[in-house]
Coordinates of N, CA and C in Angstrom, one line a residue:
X749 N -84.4 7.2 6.2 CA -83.2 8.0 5.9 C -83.3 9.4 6.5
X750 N -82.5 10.0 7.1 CA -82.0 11.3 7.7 C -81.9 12.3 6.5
X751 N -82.4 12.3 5.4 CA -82.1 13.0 4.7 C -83.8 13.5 3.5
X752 N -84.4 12.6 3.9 CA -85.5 13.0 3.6 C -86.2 14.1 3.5
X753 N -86.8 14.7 2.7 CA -87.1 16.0 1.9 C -89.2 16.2 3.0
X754 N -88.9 17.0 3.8 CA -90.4 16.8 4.7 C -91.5 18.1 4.1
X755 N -90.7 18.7 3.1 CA -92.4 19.7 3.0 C -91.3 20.3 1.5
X756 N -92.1 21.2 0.6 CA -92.3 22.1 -0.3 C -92.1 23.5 0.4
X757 N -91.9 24.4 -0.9 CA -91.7 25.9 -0.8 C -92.8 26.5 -1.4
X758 N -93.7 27.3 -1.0 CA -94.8 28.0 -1.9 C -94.2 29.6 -1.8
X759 N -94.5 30.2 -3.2 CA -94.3 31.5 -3.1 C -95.1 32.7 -2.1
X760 N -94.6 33.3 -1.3 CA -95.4 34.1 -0.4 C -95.8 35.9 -1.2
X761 N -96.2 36.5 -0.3 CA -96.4 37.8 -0.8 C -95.1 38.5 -1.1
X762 N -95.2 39.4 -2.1 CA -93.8 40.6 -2.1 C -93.5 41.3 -1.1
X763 N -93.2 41.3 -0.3 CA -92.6 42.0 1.0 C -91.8 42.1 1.7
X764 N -90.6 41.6 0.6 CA -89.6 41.4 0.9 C -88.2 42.6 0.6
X765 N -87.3 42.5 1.8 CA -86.7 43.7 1.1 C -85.1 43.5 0.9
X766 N -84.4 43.7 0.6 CA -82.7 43.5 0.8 C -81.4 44.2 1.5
X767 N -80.7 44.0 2.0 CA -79.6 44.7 2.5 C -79.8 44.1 3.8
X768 N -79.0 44.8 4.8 CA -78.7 44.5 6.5 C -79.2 46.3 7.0
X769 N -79.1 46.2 8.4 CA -79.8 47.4 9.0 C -78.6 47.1 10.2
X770 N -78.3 46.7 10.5 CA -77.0 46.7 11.6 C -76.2 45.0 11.6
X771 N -75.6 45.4 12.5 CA -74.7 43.8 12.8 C -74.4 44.1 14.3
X772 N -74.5 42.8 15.6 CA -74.0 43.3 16.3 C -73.1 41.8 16.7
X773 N -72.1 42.7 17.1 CA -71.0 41.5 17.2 C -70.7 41.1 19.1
X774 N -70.5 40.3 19.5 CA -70.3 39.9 21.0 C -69.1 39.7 21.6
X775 N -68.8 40.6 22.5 CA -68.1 40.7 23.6 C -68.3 39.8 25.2
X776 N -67.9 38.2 24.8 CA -68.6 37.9 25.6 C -68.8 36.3 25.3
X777 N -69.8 35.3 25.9 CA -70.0 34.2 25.1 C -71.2 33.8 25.6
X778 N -71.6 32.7 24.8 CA -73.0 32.1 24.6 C -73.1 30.8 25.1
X779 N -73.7 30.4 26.4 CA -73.4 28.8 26.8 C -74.5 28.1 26.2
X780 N -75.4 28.8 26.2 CA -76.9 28.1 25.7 C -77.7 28.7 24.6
X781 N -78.4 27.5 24.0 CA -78.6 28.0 22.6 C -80.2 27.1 22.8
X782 N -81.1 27.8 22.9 CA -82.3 27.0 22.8 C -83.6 27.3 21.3
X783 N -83.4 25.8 20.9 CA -84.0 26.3 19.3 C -85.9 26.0 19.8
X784 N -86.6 26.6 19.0 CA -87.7 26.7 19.0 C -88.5 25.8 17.8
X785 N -87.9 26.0 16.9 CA -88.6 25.1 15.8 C -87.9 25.4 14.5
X786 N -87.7 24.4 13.2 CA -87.3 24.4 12.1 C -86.4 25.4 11.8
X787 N -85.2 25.4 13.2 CA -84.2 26.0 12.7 C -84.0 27.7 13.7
X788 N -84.9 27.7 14.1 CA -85.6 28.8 14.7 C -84.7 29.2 16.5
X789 N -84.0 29.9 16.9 CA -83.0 30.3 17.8 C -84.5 31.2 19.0
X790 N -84.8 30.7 20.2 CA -85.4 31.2 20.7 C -85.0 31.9 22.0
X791 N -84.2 31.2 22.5 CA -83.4 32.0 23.2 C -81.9 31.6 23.3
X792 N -81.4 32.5 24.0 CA -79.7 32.4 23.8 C -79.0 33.3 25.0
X793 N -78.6 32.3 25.7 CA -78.2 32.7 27.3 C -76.4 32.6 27.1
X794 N -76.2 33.3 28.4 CA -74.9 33.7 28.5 C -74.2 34.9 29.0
X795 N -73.1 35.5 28.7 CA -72.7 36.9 29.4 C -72.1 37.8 28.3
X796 N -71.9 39.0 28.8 CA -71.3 39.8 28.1 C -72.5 40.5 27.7
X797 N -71.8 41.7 25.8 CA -72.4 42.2 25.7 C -72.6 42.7 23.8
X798 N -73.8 42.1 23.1 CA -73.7 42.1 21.5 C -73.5 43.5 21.7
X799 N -72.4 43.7 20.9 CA -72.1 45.3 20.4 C -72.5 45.8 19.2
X800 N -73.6 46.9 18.7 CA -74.6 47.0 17.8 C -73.7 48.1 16.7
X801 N -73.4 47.9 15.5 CA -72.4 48.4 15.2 C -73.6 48.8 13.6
X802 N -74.0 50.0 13.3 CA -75.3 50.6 12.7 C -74.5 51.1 11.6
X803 N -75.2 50.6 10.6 CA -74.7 50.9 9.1 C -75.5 52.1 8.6
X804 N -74.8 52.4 7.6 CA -75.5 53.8 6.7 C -76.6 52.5 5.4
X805 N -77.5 53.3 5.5 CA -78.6 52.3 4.2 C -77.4 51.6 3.4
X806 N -78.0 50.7 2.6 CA -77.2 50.0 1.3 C -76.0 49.8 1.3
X807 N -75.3 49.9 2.8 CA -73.5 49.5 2.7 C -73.5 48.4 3.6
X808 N -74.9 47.4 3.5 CA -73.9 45.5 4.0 C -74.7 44.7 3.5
X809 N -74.1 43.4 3.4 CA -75.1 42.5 2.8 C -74.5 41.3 3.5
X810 N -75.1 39.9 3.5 CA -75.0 38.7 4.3 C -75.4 37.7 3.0
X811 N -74.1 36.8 2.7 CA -74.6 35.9 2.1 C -73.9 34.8 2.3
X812 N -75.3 33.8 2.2 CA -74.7 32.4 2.7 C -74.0 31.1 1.6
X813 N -73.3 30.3 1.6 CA -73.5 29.6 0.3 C -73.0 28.1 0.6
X814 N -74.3 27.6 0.4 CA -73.4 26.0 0.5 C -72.5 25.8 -0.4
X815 N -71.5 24.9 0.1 CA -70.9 24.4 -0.3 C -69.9 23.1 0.0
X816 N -71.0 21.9 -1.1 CA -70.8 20.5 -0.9 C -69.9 20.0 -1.8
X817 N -69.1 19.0 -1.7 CA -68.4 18.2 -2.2 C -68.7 16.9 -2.5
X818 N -69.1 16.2 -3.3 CA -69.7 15.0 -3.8 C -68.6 14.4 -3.9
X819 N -67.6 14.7 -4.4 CA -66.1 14.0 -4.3 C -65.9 13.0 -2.7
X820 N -66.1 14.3 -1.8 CA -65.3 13.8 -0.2 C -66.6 13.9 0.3
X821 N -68.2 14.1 0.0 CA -69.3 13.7 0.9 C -69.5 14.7 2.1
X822 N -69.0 16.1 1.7 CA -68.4 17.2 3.0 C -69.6 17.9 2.6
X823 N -70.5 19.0 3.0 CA -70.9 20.3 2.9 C -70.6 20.9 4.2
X824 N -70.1 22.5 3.7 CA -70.2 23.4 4.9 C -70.8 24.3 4.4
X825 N -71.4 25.7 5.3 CA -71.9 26.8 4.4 C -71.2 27.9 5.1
X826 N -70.4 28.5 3.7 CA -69.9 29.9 3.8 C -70.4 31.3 4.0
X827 N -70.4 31.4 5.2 CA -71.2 32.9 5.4 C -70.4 33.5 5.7
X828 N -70.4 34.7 4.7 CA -69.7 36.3 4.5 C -70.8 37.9 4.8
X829 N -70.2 38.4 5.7 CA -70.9 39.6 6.3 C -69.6 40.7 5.3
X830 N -70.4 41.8 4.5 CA -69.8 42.5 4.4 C -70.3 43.7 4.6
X831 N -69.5 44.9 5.5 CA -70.1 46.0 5.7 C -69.4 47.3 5.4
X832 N -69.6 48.5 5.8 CA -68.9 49.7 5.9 C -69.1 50.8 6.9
X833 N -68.1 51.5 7.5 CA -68.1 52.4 8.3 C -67.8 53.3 7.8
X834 N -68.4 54.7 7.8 CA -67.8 55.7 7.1 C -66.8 56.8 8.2
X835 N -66.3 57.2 7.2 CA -65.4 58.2 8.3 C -64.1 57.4 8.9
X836 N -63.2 57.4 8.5 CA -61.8 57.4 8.5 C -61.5 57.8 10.0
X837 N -61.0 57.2 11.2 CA -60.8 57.8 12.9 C -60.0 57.0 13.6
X838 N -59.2 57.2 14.2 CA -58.9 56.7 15.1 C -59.7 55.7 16.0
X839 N -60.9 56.2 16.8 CA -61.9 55.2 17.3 C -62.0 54.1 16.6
X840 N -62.3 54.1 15.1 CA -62.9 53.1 14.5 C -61.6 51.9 14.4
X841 N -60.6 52.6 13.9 CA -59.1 51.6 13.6 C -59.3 51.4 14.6
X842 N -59.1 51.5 15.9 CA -59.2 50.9 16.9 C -59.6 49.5 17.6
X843 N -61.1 49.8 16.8 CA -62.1 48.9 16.7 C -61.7 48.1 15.4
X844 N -61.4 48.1 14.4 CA -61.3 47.5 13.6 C -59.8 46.1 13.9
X845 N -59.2 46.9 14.3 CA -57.7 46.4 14.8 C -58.5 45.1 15.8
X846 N -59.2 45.1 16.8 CA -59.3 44.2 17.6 C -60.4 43.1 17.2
X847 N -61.5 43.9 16.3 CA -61.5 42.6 15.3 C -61.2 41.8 14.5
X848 N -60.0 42.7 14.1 CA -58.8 41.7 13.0 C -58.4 40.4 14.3
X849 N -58.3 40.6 14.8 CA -57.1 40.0 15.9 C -58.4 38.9 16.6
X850 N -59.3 39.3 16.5 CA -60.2 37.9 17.5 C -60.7 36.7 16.1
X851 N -60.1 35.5 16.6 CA -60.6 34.3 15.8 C -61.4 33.6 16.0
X852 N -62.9 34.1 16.9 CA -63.8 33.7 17.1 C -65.0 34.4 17.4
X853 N -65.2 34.8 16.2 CA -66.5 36.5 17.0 C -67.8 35.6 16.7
X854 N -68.6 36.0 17.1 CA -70.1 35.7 17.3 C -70.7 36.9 16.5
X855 N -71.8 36.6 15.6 CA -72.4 38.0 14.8 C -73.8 37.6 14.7
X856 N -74.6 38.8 15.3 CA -75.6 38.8 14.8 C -75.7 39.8 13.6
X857 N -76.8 39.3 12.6 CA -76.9 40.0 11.2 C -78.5 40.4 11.5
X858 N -79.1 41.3 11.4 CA -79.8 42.2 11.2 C -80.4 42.6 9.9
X859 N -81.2 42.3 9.3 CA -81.9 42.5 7.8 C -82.6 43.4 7.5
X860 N -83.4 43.9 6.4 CA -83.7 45.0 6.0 C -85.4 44.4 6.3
X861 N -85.1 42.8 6.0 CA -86.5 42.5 5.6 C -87.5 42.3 7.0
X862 N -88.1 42.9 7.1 CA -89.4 43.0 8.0 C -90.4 44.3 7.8
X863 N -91.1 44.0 8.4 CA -92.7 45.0 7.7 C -93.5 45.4 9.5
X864 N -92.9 44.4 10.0 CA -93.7 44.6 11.6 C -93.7 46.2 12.2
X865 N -94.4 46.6 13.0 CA -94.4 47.9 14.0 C -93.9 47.8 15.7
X866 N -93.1 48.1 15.9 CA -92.1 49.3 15.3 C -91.3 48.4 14.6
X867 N -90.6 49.0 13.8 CA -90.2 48.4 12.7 C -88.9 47.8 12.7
X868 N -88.4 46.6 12.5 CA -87.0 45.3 13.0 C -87.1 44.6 11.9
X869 N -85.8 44.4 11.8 CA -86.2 43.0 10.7 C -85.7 41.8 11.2
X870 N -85.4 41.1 10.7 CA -85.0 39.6 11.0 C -83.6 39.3 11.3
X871 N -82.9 38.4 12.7 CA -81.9 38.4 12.8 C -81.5 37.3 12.6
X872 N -80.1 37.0 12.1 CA -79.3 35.8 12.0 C -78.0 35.5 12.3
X873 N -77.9 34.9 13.2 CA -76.3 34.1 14.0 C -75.4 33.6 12.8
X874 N -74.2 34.5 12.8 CA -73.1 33.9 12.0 C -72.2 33.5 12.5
X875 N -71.7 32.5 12.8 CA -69.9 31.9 13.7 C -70.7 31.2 14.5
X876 N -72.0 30.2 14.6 CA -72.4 30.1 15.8 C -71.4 29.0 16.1
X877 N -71.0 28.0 15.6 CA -70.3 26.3 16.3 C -68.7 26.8 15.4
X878 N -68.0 28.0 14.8 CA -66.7 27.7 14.5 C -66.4 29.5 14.6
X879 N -67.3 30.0 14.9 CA -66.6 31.2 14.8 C -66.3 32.1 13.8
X880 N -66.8 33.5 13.0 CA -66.3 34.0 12.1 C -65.3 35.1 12.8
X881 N -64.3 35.5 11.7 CA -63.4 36.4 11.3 C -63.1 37.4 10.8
X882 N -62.5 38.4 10.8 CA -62.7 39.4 10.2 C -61.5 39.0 8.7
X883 N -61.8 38.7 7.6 CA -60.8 37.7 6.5 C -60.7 38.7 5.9
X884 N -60.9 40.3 5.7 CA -60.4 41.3 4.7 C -61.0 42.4 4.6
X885 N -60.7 43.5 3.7 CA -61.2 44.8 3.7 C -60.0 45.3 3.7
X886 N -60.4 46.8 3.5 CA -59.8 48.4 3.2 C -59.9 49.2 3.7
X887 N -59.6 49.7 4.2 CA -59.4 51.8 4.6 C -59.5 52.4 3.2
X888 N -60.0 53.1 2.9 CA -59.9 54.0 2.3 C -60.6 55.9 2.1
X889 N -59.8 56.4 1.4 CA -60.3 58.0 1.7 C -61.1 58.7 0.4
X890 N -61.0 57.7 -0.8 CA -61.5 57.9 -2.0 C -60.8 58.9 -2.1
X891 N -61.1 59.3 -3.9 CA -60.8 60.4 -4.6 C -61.1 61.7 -4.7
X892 N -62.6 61.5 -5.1 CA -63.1 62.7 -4.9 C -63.7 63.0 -3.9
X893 N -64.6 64.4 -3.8 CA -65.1 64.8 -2.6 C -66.0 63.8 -1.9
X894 N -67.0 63.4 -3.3 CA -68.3 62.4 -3.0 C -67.7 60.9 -2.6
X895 N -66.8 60.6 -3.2 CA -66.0 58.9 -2.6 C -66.3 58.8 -1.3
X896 N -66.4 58.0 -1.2 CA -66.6 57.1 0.2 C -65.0 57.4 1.0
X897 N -65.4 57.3 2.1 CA -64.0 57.7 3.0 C -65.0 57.1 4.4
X898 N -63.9 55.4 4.4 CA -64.9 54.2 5.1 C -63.9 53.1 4.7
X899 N -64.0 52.8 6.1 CA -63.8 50.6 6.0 C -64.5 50.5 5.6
X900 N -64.2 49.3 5.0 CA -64.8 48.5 4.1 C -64.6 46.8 4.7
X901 N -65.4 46.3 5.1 CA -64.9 45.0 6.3 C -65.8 43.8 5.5
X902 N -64.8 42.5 5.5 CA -65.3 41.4 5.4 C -65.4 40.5 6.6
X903 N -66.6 39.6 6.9 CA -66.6 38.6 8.2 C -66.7 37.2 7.4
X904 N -66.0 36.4 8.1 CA -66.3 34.8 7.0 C -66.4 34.4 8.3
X905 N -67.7 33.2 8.3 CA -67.4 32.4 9.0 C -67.4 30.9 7.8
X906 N -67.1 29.5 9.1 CA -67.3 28.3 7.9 C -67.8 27.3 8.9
X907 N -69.1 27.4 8.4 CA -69.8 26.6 9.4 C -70.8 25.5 9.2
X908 N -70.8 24.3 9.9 CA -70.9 22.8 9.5 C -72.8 22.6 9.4
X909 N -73.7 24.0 9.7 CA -75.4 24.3 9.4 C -75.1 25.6 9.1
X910 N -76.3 26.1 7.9 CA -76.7 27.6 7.8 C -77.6 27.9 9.2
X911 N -76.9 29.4 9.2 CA -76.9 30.2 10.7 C -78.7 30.4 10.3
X912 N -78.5 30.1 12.1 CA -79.8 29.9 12.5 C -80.7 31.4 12.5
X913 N -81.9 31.8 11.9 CA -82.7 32.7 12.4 C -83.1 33.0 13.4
X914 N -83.0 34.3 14.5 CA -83.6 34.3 15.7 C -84.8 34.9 15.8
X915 N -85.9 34.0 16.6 CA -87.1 34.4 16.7 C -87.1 34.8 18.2
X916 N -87.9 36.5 18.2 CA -87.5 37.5 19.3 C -89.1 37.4 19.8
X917 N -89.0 37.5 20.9 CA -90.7 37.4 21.5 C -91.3 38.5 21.5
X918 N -90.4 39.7 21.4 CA -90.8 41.4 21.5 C -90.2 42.1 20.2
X919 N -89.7 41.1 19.3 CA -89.8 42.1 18.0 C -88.8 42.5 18.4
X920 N -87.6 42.9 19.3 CA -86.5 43.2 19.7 C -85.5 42.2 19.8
X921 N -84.3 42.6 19.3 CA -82.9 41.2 19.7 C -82.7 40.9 21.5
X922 N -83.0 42.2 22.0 CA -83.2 41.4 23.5 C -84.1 40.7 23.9
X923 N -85.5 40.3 23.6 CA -86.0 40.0 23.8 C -86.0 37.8 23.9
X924 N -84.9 37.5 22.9 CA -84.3 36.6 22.8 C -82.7 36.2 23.4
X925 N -82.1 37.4 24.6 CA -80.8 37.2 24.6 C -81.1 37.6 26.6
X926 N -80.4 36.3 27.3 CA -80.8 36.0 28.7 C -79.1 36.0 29.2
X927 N -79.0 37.4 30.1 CA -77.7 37.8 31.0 C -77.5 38.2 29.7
X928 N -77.3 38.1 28.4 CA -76.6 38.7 27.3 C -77.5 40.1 27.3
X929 N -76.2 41.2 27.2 CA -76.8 42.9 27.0 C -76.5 43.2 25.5
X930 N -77.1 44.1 25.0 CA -77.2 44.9 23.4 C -76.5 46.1 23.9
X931 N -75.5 46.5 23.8 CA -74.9 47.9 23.9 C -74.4 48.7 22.8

């Protein structure tokens, strides 16, 4: 059977940490997708260019969720990027506006969790086989002085495997991305 259960989970050391450290989204497309092992994205060829879009600490998070149907025999997994820009601009609406409008963005997600020198954490492909969206968010200027005055952006993708982790040969996202540029 194809469904067979091939190994266990053992608890590792505490070293783990939470949140996202950037997102970069692509201008551009991806022809090839070459996995490495157990899930593992080793390299990833194509044109254009991931655009690195840097968050302030503690404003994104990435979460995945299966979700199966026993009824209809369906699972897909819902992955939601949510982040924040601060500073209310023109540039940014801008930018925001044309990610409303694309129904097939490509995202890499960027994590807090890594411990390596110099210091990266771990990336993850969201929209890889259906494409995520920009499905919601706010402008806002807050109230008081200290309020946030920032989009507020949601990404959904709905996709038929959980997004693949990319393993980088240099500890860097280019290090894994062939004719594809990081700008």
């Amino acid at each position: 059977m194809a469904c067979d259960i091939t190994s266990g989970f053992s608890l590792a050391c505490r070293d783990n940490s939470g949140g996202i450290k950037n997102i970069y989204i692509l201008s551009g497309s991806v022809d090839t997708i070459v996995e490495a092992s157990d899930g593992l994205i080793s390299e990833m060829t194509g044109s254009g260019v991931f655009y690195k879009f840097e968050l302030t600490k503690n404003t994104g998070d990435f979460t995945e969720t299966p979700t199966p149907s026993l009824e209809n025999g369906t699972v897909f997994y819902d992955q939601i990027v949510n982040v924040a820009f601060h500073k209310l601009q023109s540039s940014l609406r801008n930018q925001v506006k044309v990610l409303a409008q694309n129904p097939d963005l490509k995202i890499i997600v960027e994590t807090n969790n890594g411990v390596e020198s110099p210091y990266t954490g771990r990336y993850f492909y969201v929209g890889r086989y259906r494409g995520a969206t920009l499905s919601g968010g706010a402008a806002t200027t807050g109230t008081a002085f200290g309020d946030a005055n920032q989009y507020a952006l949601t990404f959904q993708g709905l996709e038929p495997e959980p997004g693949d982790e990319i393993s980088t040969s240099d500890g860097t996202l280019t290090g894994a991305l062939d004719g594809i540029t990081v700008g």
